[in-house]
XYZ file of N, CA and C in Angstrom:
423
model
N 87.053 50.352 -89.420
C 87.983 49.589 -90.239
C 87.317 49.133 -91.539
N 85.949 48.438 -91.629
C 85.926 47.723 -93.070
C 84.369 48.629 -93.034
N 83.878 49.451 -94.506
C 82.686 50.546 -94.735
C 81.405 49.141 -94.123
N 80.534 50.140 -94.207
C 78.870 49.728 -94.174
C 78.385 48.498 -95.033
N 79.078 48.953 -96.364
C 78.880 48.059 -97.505
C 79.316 46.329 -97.290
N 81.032 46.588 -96.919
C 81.652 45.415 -96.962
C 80.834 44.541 -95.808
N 80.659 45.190 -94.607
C 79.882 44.229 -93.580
C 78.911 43.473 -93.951
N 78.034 44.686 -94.700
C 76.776 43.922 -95.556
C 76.909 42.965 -96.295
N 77.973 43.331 -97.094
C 78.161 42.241 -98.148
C 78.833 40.982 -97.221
N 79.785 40.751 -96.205
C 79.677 39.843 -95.358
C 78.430 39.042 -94.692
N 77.633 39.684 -93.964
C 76.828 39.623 -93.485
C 75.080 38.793 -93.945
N 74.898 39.238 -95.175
C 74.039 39.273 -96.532
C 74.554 39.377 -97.817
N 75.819 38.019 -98.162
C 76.378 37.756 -99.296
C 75.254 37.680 -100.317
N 75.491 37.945 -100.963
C 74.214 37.832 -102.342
C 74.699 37.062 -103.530
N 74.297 36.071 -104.105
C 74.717 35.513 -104.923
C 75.034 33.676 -104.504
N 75.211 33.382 -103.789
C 75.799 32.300 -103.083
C 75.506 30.862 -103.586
N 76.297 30.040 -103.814
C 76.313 28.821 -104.564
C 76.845 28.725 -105.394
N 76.445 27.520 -106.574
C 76.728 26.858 -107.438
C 75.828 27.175 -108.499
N 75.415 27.127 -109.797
C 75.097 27.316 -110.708
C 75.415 26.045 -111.504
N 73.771 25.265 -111.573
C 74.192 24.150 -112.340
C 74.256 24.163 -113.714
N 75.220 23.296 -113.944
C 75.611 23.464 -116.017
C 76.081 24.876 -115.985
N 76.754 25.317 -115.144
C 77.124 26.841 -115.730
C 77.703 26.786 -116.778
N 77.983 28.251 -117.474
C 79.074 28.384 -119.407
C 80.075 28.240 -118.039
N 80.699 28.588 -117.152
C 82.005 28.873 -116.784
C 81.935 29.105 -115.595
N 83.220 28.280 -115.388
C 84.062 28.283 -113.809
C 85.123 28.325 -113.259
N 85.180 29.277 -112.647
C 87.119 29.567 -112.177
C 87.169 29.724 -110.601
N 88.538 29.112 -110.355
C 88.840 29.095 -108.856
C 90.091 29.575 -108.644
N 90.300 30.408 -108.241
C 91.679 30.833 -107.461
C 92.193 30.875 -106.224
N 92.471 31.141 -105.849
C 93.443 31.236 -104.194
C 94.453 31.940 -103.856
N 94.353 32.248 -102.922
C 95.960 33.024 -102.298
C 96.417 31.671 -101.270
N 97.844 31.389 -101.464
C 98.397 30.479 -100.643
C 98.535 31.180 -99.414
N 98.996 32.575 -99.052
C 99.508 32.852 -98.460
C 98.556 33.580 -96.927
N 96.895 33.624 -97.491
C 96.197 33.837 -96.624
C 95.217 32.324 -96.577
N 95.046 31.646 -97.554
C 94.141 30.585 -97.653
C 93.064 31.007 -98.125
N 92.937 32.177 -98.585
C 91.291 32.209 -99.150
C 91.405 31.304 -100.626
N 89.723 30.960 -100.565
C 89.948 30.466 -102.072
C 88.546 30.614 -102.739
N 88.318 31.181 -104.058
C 86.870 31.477 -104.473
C 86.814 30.663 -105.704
N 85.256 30.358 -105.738
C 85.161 29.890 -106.983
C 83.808 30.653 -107.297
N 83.696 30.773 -109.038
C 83.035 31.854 -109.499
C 81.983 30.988 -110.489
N 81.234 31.050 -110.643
C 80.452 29.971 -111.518
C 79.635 31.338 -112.119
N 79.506 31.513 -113.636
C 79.076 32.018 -114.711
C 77.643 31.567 -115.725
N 76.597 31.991 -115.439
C 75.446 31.666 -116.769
C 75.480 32.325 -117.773
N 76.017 32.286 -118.902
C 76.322 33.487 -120.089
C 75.158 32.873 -121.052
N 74.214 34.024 -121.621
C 73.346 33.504 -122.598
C 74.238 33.241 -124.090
N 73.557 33.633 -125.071
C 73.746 32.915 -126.543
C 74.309 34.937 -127.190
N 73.583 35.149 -125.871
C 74.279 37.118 -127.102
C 75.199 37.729 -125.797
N 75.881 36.515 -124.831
C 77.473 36.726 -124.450
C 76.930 37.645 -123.208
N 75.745 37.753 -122.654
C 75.372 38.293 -121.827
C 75.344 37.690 -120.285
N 75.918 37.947 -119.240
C 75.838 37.380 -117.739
C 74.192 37.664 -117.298
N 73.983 35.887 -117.531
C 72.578 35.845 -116.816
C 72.590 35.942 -115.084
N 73.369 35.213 -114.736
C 74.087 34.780 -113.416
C 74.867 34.208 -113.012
N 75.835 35.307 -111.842
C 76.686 34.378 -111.616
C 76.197 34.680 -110.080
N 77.073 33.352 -109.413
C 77.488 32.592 -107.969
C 78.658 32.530 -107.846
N 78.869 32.553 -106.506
C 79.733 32.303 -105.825
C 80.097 30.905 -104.316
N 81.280 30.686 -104.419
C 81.570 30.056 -102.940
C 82.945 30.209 -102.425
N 83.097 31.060 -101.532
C 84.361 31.553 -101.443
C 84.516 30.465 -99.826
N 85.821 30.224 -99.739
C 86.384 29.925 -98.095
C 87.761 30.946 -97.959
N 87.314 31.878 -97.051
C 88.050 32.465 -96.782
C 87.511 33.892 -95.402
N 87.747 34.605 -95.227
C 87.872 36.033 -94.293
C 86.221 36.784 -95.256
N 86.217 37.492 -93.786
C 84.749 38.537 -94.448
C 85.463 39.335 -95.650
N 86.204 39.846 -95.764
C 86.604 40.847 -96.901
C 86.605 39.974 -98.223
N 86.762 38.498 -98.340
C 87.091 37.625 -99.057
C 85.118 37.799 -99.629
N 84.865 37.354 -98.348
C 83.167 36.815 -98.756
C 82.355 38.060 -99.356
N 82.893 39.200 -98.903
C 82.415 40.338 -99.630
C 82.727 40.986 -100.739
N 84.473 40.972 -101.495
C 84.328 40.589 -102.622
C 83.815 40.097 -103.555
N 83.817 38.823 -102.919
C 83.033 37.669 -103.945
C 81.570 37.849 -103.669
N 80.735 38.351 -103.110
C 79.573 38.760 -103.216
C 79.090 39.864 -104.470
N 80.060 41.365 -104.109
C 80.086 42.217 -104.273
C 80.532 41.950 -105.952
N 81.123 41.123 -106.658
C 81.678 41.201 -108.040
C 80.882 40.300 -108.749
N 80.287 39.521 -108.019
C 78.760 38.688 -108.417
C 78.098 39.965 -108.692
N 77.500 40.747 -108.131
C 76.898 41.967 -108.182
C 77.392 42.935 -109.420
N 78.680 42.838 -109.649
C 78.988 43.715 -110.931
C 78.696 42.760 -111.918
N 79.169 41.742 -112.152
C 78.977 41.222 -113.695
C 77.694 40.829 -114.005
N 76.711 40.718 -113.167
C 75.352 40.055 -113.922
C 74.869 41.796 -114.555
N 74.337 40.805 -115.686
C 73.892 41.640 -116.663
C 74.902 42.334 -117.804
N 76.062 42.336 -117.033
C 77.276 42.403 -118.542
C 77.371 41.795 -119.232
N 78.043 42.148 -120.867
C 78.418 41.160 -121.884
C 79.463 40.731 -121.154
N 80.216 39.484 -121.892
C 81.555 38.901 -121.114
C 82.355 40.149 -121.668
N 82.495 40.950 -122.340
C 84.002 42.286 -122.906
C 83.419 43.353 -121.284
N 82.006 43.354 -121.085
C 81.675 44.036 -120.153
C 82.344 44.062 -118.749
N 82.336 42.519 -118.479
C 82.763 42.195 -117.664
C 84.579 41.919 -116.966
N 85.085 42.314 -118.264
C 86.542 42.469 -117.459
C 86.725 43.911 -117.387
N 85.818 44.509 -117.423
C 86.185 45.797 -116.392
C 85.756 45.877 -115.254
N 85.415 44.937 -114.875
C 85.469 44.450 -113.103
C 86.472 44.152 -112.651
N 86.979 44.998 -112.104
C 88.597 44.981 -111.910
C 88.633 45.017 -110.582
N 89.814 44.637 -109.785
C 89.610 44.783 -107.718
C 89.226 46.513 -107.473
N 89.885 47.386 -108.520
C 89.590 48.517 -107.958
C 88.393 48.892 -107.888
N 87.052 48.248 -108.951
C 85.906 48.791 -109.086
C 85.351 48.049 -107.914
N 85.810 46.349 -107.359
C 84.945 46.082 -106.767
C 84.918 46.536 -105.363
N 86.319 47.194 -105.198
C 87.073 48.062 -103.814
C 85.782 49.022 -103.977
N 86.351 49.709 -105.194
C 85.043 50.919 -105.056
C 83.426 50.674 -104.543
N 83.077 50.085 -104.831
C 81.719 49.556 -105.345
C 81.546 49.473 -103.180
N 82.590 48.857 -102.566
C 82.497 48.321 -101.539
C 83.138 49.162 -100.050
N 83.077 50.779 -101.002
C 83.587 51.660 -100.264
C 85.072 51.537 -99.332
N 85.622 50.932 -100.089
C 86.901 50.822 -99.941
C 87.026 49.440 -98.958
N 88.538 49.145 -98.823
C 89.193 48.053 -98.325
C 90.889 48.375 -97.173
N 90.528 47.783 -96.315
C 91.872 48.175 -95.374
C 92.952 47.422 -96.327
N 94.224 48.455 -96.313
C 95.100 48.144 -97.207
C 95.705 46.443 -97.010
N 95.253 45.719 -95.633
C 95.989 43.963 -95.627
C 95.239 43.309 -96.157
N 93.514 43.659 -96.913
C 92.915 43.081 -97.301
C 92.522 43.172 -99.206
N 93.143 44.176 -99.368
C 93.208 44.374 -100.919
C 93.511 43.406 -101.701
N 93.933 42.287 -101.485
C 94.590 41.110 -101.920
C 93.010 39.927 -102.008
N 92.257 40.550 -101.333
C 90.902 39.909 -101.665
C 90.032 40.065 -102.875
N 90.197 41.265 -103.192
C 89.678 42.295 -103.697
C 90.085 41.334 -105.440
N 91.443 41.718 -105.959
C 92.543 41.064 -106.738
C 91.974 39.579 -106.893
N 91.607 38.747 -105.744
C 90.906 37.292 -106.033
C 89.857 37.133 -106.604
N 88.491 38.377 -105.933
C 87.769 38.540 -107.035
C 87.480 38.764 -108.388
N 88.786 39.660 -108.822
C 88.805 39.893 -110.438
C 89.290 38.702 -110.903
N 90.691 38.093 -110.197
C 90.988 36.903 -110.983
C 89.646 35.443 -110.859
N 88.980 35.265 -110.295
C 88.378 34.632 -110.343
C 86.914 34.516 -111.290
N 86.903 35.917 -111.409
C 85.682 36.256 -112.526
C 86.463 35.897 -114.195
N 87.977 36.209 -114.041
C 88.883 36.444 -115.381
C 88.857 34.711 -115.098
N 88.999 33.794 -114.327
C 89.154 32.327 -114.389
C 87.706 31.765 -115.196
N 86.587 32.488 -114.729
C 85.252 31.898 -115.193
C 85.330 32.190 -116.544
N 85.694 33.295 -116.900
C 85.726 33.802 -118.472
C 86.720 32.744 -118.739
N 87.353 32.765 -118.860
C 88.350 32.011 -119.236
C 87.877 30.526 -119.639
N 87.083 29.622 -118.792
C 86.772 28.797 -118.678
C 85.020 28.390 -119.949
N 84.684 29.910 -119.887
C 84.180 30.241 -120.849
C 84.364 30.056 -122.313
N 85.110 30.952 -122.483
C 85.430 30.943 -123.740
C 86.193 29.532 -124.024
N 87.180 28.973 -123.365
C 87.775 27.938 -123.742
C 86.924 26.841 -124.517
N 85.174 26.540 -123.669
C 84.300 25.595 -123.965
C 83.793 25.831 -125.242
N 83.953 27.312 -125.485
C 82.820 28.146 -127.121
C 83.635 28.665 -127.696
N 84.815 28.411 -127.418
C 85.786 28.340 -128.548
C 86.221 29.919 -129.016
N 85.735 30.715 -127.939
C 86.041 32.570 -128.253
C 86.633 33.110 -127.963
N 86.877 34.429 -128.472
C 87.977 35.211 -128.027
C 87.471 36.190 -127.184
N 88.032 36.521 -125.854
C 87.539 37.720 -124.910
C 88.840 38.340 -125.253
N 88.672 40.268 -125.553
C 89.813 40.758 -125.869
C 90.307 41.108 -124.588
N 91.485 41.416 -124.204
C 92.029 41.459 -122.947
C 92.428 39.855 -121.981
N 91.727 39.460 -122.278
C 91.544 37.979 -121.176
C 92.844 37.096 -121.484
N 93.575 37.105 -120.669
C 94.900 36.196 -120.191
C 94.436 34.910 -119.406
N 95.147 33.595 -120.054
C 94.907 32.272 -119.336
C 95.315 32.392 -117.679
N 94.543 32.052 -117.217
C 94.584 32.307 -115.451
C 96.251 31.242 -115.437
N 96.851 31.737 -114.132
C 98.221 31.289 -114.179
C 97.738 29.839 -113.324
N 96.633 29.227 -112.646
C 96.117 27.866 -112.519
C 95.297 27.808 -112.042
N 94.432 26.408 -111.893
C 93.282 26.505 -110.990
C 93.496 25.281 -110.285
N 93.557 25.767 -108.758
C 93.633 25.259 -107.618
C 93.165 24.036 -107.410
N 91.979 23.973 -107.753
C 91.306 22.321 -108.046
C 90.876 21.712 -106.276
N 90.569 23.080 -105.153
C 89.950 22.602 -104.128
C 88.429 22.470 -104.061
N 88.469 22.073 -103.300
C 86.493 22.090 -103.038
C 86.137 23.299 -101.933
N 85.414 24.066 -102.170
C 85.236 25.134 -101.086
C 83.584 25.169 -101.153
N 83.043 23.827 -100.863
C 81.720 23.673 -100.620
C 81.454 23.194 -99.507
């Protein structure tokens, strides 16, 4: 049911925590399963992902997302980084059983919430980047 990868990335999340003073932080959720992630962002001065973290509450497919898209954006510029999309991080994670793809989707929006949260503070424009439709405002620590 779920590849080699996703277990791992369950199993041996990489990335995990908080990031103090991060540039940016976004949280999203699905009401309808209860997962909820939050994405915390270190962007240097030339727009580059030093590191990001994670703290997701939710299902292994949830925790492996959010592992797994920690894993794509460090080292991207922020334009780099919204091509971390659910499909790359599906890919990346050798795929996803089709009831869990909706995890996948939390991860991108939650990386697009950190940007977001980003740029809002430095006053920039990310091309592509749409204001997240809200942030949940739970604690998932």
């Amino acid at each position: 049911m779920y590849s080699e990868k996703v277990i791992d990335h369950f199993s041996n999340p990489r990335n995990v925590g908080e990031i103090e003073n991060p540039s940016g932080v976004g949280t999203v959720g699905n009401a309808k399963c209860g997962d909820i992630m939050r994405m915390y962002l270190d962007i240097d001065n030339n727009e580059v992902i030093r590191s990001c973290k994670f703290k997701t509450f939710g299902c292994g497919a949830a925790i492996a997302t959010s592992s797994m898209a920690t894993e794509l954006v460090i080292g991207k510029t922020v334009q780099e980084a919204m091509s971390v999309t659910n499909q790359a991080v599906m890919d990346a994670l050798d795929g996803l059983p089709p009831v869990k793809v909706h995890c996948s989707l939390l991860a991108e929006e939650a990386i697009h919430a950190a940007l977001w949260d980003y740029a809002q503070k430095n006053h920039v424009v990310i091309e592509g980047l749409e204001e997240p439709k809200k942030d949940i405002g739970h604690d998932v620590g």
